[in-house]
Coordinates of C-alpha atoms in Angstrom, one line a residue:
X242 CA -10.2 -10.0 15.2
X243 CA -11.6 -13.5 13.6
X244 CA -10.5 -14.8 10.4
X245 CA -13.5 -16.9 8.1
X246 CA -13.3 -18.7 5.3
X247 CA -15.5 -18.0 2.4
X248 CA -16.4 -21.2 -0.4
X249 CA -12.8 -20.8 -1.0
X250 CA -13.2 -23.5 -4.1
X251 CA -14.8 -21.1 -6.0
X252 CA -12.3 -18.9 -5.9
X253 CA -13.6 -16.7 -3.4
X254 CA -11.8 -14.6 -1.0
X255 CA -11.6 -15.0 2.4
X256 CA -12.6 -12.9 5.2
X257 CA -11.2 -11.5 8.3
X258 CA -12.8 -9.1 10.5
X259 CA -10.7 -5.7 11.9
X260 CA -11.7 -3.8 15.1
X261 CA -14.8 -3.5 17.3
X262 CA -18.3 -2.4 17.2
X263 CA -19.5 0.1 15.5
X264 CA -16.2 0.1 13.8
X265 CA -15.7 -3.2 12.9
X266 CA -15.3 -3.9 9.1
X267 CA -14.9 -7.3 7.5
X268 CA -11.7 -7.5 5.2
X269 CA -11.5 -9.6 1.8
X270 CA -8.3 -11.0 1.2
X271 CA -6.6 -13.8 -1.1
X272 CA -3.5 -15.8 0.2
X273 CA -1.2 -18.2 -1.8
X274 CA 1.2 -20.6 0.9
X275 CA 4.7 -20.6 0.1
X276 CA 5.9 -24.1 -1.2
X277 CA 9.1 -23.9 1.3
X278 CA 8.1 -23.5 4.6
X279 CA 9.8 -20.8 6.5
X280 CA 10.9 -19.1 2.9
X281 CA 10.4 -15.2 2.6
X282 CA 6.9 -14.6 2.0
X283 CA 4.6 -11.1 -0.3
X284 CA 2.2 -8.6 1.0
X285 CA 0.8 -6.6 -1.8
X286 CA -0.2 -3.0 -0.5
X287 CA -2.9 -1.6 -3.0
X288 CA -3.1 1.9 -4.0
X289 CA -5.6 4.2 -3.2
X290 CA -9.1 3.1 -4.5
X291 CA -6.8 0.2 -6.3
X292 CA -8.1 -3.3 -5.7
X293 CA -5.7 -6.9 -4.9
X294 CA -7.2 -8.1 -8.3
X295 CA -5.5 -5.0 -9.9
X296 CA -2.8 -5.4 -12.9
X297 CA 0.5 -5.3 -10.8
X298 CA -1.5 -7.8 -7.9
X299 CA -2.8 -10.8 -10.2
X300 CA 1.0 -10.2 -12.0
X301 CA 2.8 -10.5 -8.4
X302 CA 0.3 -13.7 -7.8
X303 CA 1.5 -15.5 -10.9
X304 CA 5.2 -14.5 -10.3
X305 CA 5.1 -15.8 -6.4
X306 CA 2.8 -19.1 -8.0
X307 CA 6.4 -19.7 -10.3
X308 CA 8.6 -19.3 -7.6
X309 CA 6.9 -21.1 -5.1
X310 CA 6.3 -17.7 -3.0
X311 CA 3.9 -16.9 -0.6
X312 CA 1.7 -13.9 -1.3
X313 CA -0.7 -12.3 0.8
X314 CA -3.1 -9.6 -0.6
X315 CA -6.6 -7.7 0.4
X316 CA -8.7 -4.7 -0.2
X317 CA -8.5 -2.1 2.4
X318 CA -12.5 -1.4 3.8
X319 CA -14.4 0.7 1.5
X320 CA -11.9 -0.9 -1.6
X321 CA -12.7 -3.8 -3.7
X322 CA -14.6 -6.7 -1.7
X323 CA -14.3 -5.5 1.6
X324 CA -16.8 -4.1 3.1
X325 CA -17.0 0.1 4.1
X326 CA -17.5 3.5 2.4
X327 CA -14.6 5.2 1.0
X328 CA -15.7 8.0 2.6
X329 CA -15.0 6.6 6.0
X330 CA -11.3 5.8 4.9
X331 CA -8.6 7.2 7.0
X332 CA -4.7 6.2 6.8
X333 CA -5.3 5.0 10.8
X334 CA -7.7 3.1 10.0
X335 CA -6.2 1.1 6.4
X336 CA -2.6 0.8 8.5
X337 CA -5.0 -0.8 11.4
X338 CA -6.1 -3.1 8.7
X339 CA -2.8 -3.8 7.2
X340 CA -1.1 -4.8 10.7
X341 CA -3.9 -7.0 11.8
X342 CA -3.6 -8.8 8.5
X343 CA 0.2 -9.4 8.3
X344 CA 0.0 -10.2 12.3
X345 CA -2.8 -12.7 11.8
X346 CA -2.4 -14.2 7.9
X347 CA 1.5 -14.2 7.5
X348 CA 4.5 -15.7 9.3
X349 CA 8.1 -15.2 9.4
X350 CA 9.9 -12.6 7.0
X351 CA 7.8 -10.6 4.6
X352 CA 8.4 -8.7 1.2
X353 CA 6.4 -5.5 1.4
X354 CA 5.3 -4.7 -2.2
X355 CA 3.3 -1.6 -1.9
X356 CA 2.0 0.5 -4.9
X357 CA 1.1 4.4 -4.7
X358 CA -0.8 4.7 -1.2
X359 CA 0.6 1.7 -0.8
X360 CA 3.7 2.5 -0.6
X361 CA 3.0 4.6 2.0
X362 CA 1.1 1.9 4.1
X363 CA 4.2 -0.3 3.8
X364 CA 6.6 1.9 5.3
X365 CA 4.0 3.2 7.9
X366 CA 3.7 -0.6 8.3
X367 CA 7.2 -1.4 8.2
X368 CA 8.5 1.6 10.8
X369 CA 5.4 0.7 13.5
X370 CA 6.6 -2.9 13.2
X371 CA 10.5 -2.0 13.9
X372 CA 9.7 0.5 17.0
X373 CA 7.8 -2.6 18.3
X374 CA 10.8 -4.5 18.3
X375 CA 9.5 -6.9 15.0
X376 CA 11.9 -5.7 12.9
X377 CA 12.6 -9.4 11.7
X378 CA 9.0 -9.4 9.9
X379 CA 9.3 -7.3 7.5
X380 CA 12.8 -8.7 5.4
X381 CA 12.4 -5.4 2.5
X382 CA 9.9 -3.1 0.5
X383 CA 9.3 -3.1 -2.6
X384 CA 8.0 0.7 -3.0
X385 CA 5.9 1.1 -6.1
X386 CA 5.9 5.1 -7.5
X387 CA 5.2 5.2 -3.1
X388 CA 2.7 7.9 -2.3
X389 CA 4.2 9.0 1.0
X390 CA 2.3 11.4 3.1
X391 CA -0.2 11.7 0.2
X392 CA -3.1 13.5 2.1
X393 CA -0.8 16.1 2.7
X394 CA 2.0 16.7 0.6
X395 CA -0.6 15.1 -2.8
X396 CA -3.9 16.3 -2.2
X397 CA -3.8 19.5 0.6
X398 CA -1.1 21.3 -0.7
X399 CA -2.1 21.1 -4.7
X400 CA -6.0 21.6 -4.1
X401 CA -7.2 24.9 -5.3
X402 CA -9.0 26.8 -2.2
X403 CA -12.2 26.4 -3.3
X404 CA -11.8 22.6 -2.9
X405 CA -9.6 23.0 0.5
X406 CA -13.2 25.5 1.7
X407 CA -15.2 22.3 0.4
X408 CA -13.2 19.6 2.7
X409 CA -13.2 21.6 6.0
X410 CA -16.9 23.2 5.5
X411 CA -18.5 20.5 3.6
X412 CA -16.3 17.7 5.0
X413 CA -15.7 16.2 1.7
X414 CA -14.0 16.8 -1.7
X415 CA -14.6 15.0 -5.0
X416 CA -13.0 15.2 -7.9
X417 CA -12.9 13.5 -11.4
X418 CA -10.8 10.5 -11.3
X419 CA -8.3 10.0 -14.5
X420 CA -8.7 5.9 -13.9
X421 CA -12.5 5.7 -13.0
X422 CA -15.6 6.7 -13.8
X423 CA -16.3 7.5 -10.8
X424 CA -14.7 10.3 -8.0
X425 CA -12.1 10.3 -6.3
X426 CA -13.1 11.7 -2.6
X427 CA -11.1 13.3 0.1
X428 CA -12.8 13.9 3.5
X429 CA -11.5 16.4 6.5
X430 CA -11.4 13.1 8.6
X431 CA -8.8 11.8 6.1
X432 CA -6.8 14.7 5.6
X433 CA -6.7 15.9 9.4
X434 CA -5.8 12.0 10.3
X435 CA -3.1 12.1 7.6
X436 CA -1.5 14.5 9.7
X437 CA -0.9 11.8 12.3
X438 CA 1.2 9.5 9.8
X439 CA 3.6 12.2 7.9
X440 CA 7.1 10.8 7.2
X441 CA 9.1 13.0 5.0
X442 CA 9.8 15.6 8.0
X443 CA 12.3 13.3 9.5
X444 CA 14.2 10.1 9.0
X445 CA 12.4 7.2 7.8
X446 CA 13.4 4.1 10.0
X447 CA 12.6 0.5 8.9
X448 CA 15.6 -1.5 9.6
X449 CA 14.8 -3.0 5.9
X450 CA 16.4 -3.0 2.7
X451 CA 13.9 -0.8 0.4
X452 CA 13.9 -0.6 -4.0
X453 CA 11.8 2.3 -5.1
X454 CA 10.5 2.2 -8.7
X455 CA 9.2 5.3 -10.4
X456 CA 7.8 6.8 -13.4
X457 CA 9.3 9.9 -14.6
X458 CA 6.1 10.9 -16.4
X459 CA 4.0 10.3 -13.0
X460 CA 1.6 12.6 -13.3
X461 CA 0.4 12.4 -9.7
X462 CA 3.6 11.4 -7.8
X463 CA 5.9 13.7 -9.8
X464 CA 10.0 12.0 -9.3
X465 CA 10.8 14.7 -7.3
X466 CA 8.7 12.8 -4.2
X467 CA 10.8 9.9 -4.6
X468 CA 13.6 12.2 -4.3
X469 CA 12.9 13.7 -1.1
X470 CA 11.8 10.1 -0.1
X471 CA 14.8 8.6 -0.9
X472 CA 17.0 11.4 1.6
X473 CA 14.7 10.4 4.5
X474 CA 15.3 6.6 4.3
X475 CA 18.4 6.7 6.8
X476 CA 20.1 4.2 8.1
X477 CA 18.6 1.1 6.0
X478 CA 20.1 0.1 2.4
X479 CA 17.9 1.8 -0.4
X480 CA 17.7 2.0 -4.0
X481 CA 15.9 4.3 -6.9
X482 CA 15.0 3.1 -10.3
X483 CA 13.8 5.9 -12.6
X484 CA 11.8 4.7 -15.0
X485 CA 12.3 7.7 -18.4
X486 CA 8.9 6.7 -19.9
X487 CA 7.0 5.5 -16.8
X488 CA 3.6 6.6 -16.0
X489 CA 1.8 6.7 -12.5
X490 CA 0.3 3.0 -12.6
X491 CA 3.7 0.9 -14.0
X492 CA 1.8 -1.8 -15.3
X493 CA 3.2 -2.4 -18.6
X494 CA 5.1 -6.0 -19.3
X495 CA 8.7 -3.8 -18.8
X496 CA 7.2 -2.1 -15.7
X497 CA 6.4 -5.7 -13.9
X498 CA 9.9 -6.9 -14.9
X499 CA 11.3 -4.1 -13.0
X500 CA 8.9 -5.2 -10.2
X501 CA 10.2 -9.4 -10.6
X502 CA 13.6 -7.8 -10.9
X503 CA 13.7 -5.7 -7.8
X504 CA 11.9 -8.9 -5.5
X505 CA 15.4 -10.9 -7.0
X506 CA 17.5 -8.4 -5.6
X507 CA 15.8 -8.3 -2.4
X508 CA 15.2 -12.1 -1.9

């Protein structure tokens, strides 16, 4: 795992490189240094096909810029600048990317801010890192309408079975996307890897203070999810903000406040 530097002056992002040969993949990321060394520092968790240049990331930047934060964010391989095919996306393979990034571009405690899928990548994150016995890095999440177990409990168990045939004969489903022109895809590889990273079965242990924020007009993470989410988070301090008029993405000037507010709370 090597990290590069690419004509940062420009306002490029950097680059560091995940795993081996033939599944290496070279990961675009953006990081801000906090003004106080040794202060608690962000990781923004993009959503699925989401970017770190996204509406809630470049508002998160300009919040941890004014309070002399540091942020980290990147684009999970086949997202945004990084390098990959979406189609070759699994959840192993994007929380492989997340810990190598947060092990090798962040120190001390971190704020986990993770939106959708990333959500889910955050506590993923956050549990592998307190089994390890790291449960000092990771200080609290900041759960954004938090897709957990998506592949499953989001995709599987709502697709019609023409689309489930589709994904285990043809290995791959597309679908029109309601934020894109173009399709949203869901491979075998990606649901049957999914399997490996479910959460809501059992406790959820982090051994960090967590603030959920959701929309109740979510259209694909209905409140109900953060329901069941919220009786699995055991043990650790959490909190649920229901949001009456909130869609999926939370991105209106109200919705970031709620964001700022929750990183106070937690700081």
């Amino acid at each position: 795992m090597i990290s590069s530097e690419l004509n940062v002056s420009d306002g490029q992002p950097q680059v560091f490189i995940v795993g081996k040969a033939p599944n290496q993949r070279r990961i675009a990321f953006r990081r801000r240094a906090p003004v106080r060394s040794g202060s608690p520092s962000l990781i923004w968790l993009s959503g699925y096909r989401s970017d770190m240049d996204s509406t809630k990331a470049t508002a998160l930047d300009a919040e941890a810029e004014r309070r002399g934060l540091g942020l980290l964010r990147f684009d999970y391989s086949g997202h945004g600048r990084s390098d990959g095919r979406l189609e070759e996306g699994t959840i192993s393979r994007w929380l492989e990317e997340t810990l190598a990034l947060m092990q090798a571009e962040s120190e001390g405690p971190q704020i986990l801010v993770g939106s959708s899928m990333g959500g889910y990548l955050a506590l993923l994150a956050a549990r592998a890192l307190n089994e390890a016995g790291e449960r000092e890095r990771v200080k609290a999440l900041v759960l954004i309408a938090p897709a957990v177990d998506f592949t499953e409990a989001l995709v599987w168990a709502k697709a019609p079975e023409e689309a489930k045939r589709a994904i285990m004969e043809q290995g791959v489903w597309r679908r029109p996307s309601p934020y894109s022109s173009e399709s949203d895809c869901f491979t075998r590889d990606l649901i049957e890897d999914g399997r490996k990273h479910l959460l809501l079965g059992g406790m959820i242990r982090t051994g960090a203070r967590t603030a959920v924020l959701q929309g109740m007009r979510d259209e694909d993470v209905p409140f109900s999810h953060a329901l069941a989410l919220m009786q699995r988070l055991g043990g650790d301090p959490a909190t649920l903000t229901l949001v009456r008029d909130g869609d999926h993405r939370l991105s209106r000037p109200q919705d970031l406040e709620l964001m700022f507010a929750a990183l106070e709370r937690l700081m």
